[in-house]
Amino acid sequence: HNEATFLVNAVPATAANIVISELHYHPPAPTSPESAAGYNSANDFESIELLNVSGQNVDLSNCQFTLGVSFNFGNSDPDLLTLPPGGRIIVVGNQNAFLFRYGNNPSVKIAGEFSGNLDNAGEQITLRAANSAIIADFSYGTAEPWPVDSDGPGYSLVLNNPAAGIDYTMGSNWRSSAQIGGTPGLANSTTFTGS
């Protein structure tokens, strides 16, 4: 028989349970097929990933990106807004462009499209909780000690050790994604080859 699980025991999102775990601010330029489909700007492929680093279900209702880009999770599908422990969700520049490039993976949760775009030269990003408390507020950089491969070659910016209370402002707390295009909405596993 089929069984549905409803996550009702969720706590509100705070800096103690949610981190910005991946930032794709300078995606690869559109390919010929992407341009032909009408996606002519690399900004169309930008994304920001949030990760639940706690052991509880977390509710993102009415959290908002207020600086860098604008997005209110209150406008998202409520079914998407409860993240289980280790759960990820992304906001994107252009959802159709994102799906065209990455495919429609059912395990990638997309909350919606933000307005504005992420500055390739680095800028301040602010994510606020439903009660307006700060969840994350930092400026990302593009020069050492920040991972320079995230600025141009097409890799995303990924937190090394996502945990509550991480210092987002330290470039050394970030690395480039293991692959070009990053792994928005999925675990950022590095593939090892050889013996």
JSON list of N, CA and C in Angstrom, two decimals, residues 43-74:
[
{"chain": "A", "resi": 43, "resn": "ASN", "atom": "N", "xyz": [23.46, 34.75, -16.74]},
{"chain": "A", "resi": 43, "resn": "ASN", "atom": "CA", "xyz": [22.68, 35.01, -15.53]},
{"chain": "A", "resi": 43, "resn": "ASN", "atom": "C", "xyz": [21.46, 34.10, -15.41]},
{"chain": "A", "resi": 44, "resn": "ASP", "atom": "N", "xyz": [20.94, 33.65, -16.58]},
{"chain": "A", "resi": 44, "resn": "ASP", "atom": "CA", "xyz": [19.78, 32.75, -16.56]},
{"chain": "A", "resi": 44, "resn": "ASP", "atom": "C", "xyz": [20.07, 31.48, -15.77]},
{"chain": "A", "resi": 45, "resn": "PHE", "atom": "N", "xyz": [21.36, 31.12, -15.66]},
{"chain": "A", "resi": 45, "resn": "PHE", "atom": "CA", "xyz": [21.72, 29.82, -15.08]},
{"chain": "A", "resi": 45, "resn": "PHE", "atom": "C", "xyz": [22.24, 29.94, -13.65]},
{"chain": "A", "resi": 46, "resn": "GLU", "atom": "N", "xyz": [22.11, 31.13, -13.07]},
{"chain": "A", "resi": 46, "resn": "GLU", "atom": "CA", "xyz": [22.55, 31.32, -11.69]},
{"chain": "A", "resi": 46, "resn": "GLU", "atom": "C", "xyz": [21.65, 30.57, -10.72]},
{"chain": "A", "resi": 47, "resn": "SER", "atom": "N", "xyz": [22.24, 30.18, -9.58]},
{"chain": "A", "resi": 47, "resn": "SER", "atom": "CA", "xyz": [21.45, 29.53, -8.54]},
{"chain": "A", "resi": 47, "resn": "SER", "atom": "C", "xyz": [22.09, 29.73, -7.18]},
{"chain": "A", "resi": 48, "resn": "ILE", "atom": "N", "xyz": [21.25, 29.63, -6.16]},
{"chain": "A", "resi": 48, "resn": "ILE", "atom": "CA", "xyz": [21.69, 29.67, -4.76]},
{"chain": "A", "resi": 48, "resn": "ILE", "atom": "C", "xyz": [21.06, 28.47, -4.07]},
{"chain": "A", "resi": 49, "resn": "GLU", "atom": "N", "xyz": [21.87, 27.71, -3.36]},
{"chain": "A", "resi": 49, "resn": "GLU", "atom": "CA", "xyz": [21.37, 26.52, -2.67]},
{"chain": "A", "resi": 49, "resn": "GLU", "atom": "C", "xyz": [21.37, 26.74, -1.16]},
{"chain": "A", "resi": 50, "resn": "LEU", "atom": "N", "xyz": [20.28, 26.33, -0.54]},
{"chain": "A", "resi": 50, "resn": "LEU", "atom": "CA", "xyz": [20.19, 26.33, 0.92]},
{"chain": "A", "resi": 50, "resn": "LEU", "atom": "C", "xyz": [20.21, 24.89, 1.41]},
{"chain": "A", "resi": 51, "resn": "LEU", "atom": "N", "xyz": [20.82, 24.67, 2.57]},
{"chain": "A", "resi": 51, "resn": "LEU", "atom": "CA", "xyz": [20.97, 23.33, 3.14]},
{"chain": "A", "resi": 51, "resn": "LEU", "atom": "C", "xyz": [20.55, 23.35, 4.60]},
{"chain": "A", "resi": 52, "resn": "ASN", "atom": "N", "xyz": [19.76, 22.35, 4.98]},
{"chain": "A", "resi": 52, "resn": "ASN", "atom": "CA", "xyz": [19.40, 22.17, 6.39]},
{"chain": "A", "resi": 52, "resn": "ASN", "atom": "C", "xyz": [20.53, 21.39, 7.07]},
{"chain": "A", "resi": 53, "resn": "VAL", "atom": "N", "xyz": [21.27, 22.08, 7.96]},
{"chain": "A", "resi": 53, "resn": "VAL", "atom": "CA", "xyz": [22.42, 21.45, 8.63]},
{"chain": "A", "resi": 53, "resn": "VAL", "atom": "C", "xyz": [22.04, 20.93, 10.02]},
{"chain": "A", "resi": 54, "resn": "SER", "atom": "N", "xyz": [20.74, 20.94, 10.34]},
{"chain": "A", "resi": 54, "resn": "SER", "atom": "CA", "xyz": [20.31, 20.51, 11.67]},
{"chain": "A", "resi": 54, "resn": "SER", "atom": "C", "xyz": [19.73, 19.09, 11.61]},
{"chain": "A", "resi": 55, "resn": "GLY", "atom": "N", "xyz": [19.35, 18.59, 12.76]},
{"chain": "A", "resi": 55, "resn": "GLY", "atom": "CA", "xyz": [18.73, 17.26, 12.86]},
{"chain": "A", "resi": 55, "resn": "GLY", "atom": "C", "xyz": [17.21, 17.34, 12.88]},
{"chain": "A", "resi": 56, "resn": "GLN", "atom": "N", "xyz": [16.65, 18.52, 12.62]},
{"chain": "A", "resi": 56, "resn": "GLN", "atom": "CA", "xyz": [15.19, 18.70, 12.65]},
{"chain": "A", "resi": 56, "resn": "GLN", "atom": "C", "xyz": [14.68, 19.14, 11.29]},
{"chain": "A", "resi": 57, "resn": "ASN", "atom": "N", "xyz": [13.39, 18.94, 11.05]},
{"chain": "A", "resi": 57, "resn": "ASN", "atom": "CA", "xyz": [12.76, 19.51, 9.87]},
{"chain": "A", "resi": 57, "resn": "ASN", "atom": "C", "xyz": [12.71, 21.03, 10.04]},
{"chain": "A", "resi": 58, "resn": "VAL", "atom": "N", "xyz": [13.01, 21.75, 8.96]},
{"chain": "A", "resi": 58, "resn": "VAL", "atom": "CA", "xyz": [13.07, 23.21, 9.02]},
{"chain": "A", "resi": 58, "resn": "VAL", "atom": "C", "xyz": [12.09, 23.80, 8.00]},
{"chain": "A", "resi": 59, "resn": "ASP", "atom": "N", "xyz": [11.34, 24.80, 8.45]},
{"chain": "A", "resi": 59, "resn": "ASP", "atom": "CA", "xyz": [10.34, 25.46, 7.62]},
{"chain": "A", "resi": 59, "resn": "ASP", "atom": "C", "xyz": [10.88, 26.80, 7.12]},
{"chain": "A", "resi": 60, "resn": "LEU", "atom": "N", "xyz": [10.96, 26.94, 5.78]},
{"chain": "A", "resi": 60, "resn": "LEU", "atom": "CA", "xyz": [11.49, 28.16, 5.17]},
{"chain": "A", "resi": 60, "resn": "LEU", "atom": "C", "xyz": [10.42, 29.21, 4.88]},
{"chain": "A", "resi": 61, "resn": "SER", "atom": "N", "xyz": [9.18, 28.95, 5.30]},
{"chain": "A", "resi": 61, "resn": "SER", "atom": "CA", "xyz": [8.10, 29.90, 4.99]},
{"chain": "A", "resi": 61, "resn": "SER", "atom": "C", "xyz": [8.49, 31.32, 5.37]},
{"chain": "A", "resi": 62, "resn": "ASN", "atom": "N", "xyz": [8.30, 32.23, 4.41]},
{"chain": "A", "resi": 62, "resn": "ASN", "atom": "CA", "xyz": [8.50, 33.67, 4.60]},
{"chain": "A", "resi": 62, "resn": "ASN", "atom": "C", "xyz": [9.94, 34.09, 4.87]},
{"chain": "A", "resi": 63, "resn": "CYS", "atom": "N", "xyz": [10.90, 33.18, 4.68]},
{"chain": "A", "resi": 63, "resn": "CYS", "atom": "CA", "xyz": [12.29, 33.63, 4.61]},
{"chain": "A", "resi": 63, "resn": "CYS", "atom": "C", "xyz": [12.45, 34.43, 3.33]},
{"chain": "A", "resi": 64, "resn": "GLN", "atom": "N", "xyz": [13.43, 35.34, 3.32]},
{"chain": "A", "resi": 64, "resn": "GLN", "atom": "CA", "xyz": [13.61, 36.20, 2.14]},
{"chain": "A", "resi": 64, "resn": "GLN", "atom": "C", "xyz": [15.07, 36.51, 1.87]},
{"chain": "A", "resi": 65, "resn": "PHE", "atom": "N", "xyz": [15.44, 36.47, 0.59]},
{"chain": "A", "resi": 65, "resn": "PHE", "atom": "CA", "xyz": [16.69, 37.11, 0.17]},
{"chain": "A", "resi": 65, "resn": "PHE", "atom": "C", "xyz": [16.37, 38.58, -0.03]},
{"chain": "A", "resi": 66, "resn": "THR", "atom": "N", "xyz": [17.09, 39.46, 0.66]},
{"chain": "A", "resi": 66, "resn": "THR", "atom": "CA", "xyz": [16.78, 40.88, 0.61]},
{"chain": "A", "resi": 66, "resn": "THR", "atom": "C", "xyz": [17.90, 41.71, 0.00]},
{"chain": "A", "resi": 67, "resn": "LEU", "atom": "N", "xyz": [19.11, 41.16, -0.10]},
{"chain": "A", "resi": 67, "resn": "LEU", "atom": "CA", "xyz": [20.23, 41.87, -0.72]},
{"chain": "A", "resi": 67, "resn": "LEU", "atom": "C", "xyz": [20.95, 40.93, -1.67]},
{"chain": "A", "resi": 68, "resn": "GLY", "atom": "N", "xyz": [21.48, 41.48, -2.76]},
{"chain": "A", "resi": 68, "resn": "GLY", "atom": "CA", "xyz": [22.12, 40.65, -3.78]},
{"chain": "A", "resi": 68, "resn": "GLY", "atom": "C", "xyz": [21.08, 40.27, -4.82]},
{"chain": "A", "resi": 69, "resn": "VAL", "atom": "N", "xyz": [20.15, 39.43, -4.40]},
{"chain": "A", "resi": 69, "resn": "VAL", "atom": "CA", "xyz": [18.97, 39.12, -5.20]},
{"chain": "A", "resi": 69, "resn": "VAL", "atom": "C", "xyz": [17.76, 39.24, -4.28]},
{"chain": "A", "resi": 70, "resn": "SER", "atom": "N", "xyz": [16.57, 39.28, -4.86]},
{"chain": "A", "resi": 70, "resn": "SER", "atom": "CA", "xyz": [15.34, 39.34, -4.06]},
{"chain": "A", "resi": 70, "resn": "SER", "atom": "C", "xyz": [14.52, 38.08, -4.30]},
{"chain": "A", "resi": 71, "resn": "PHE", "atom": "N", "xyz": [14.08, 37.49, -3.20]},
{"chain": "A", "resi": 71, "resn": "PHE", "atom": "CA", "xyz": [13.21, 36.33, -3.30]},
{"chain": "A", "resi": 71, "resn": "PHE", "atom": "C", "xyz": [12.50, 36.13, -1.97]},
{"chain": "A", "resi": 72, "resn": "ASN", "atom": "N", "xyz": [11.19, 35.87, -2.01]},
{"chain": "A", "resi": 72, "resn": "ASN", "atom": "CA", "xyz": [10.43, 35.58, -0.80]},
{"chain": "A", "resi": 72, "resn": "ASN", "atom": "C", "xyz": [9.91, 34.15, -0.88]},
{"chain": "A", "resi": 73, "resn": "PHE", "atom": "N", "xyz": [10.37, 33.31, 0.04]},
{"chain": "A", "resi": 73, "resn": "PHE", "atom": "CA", "xyz": [9.93, 31.91, 0.05]},
{"chain": "A", "resi": 73, "resn": "PHE", "atom": "C", "xyz": [8.44, 31.79, 0.35]},
{"chain": "A", "resi": 74, "resn": "GLY", "atom": "N", "xyz": [7.83, 32.86, 0.87]},
{"chain": "A", "resi": 74, "resn": "GLY", "atom": "CA", "xyz": [6.39, 32.84, 1.13]},
{"chain": "A", "resi": 74, "resn": "GLY", "atom": "C", "xyz": [5.58, 32.67, -0.15]}
]
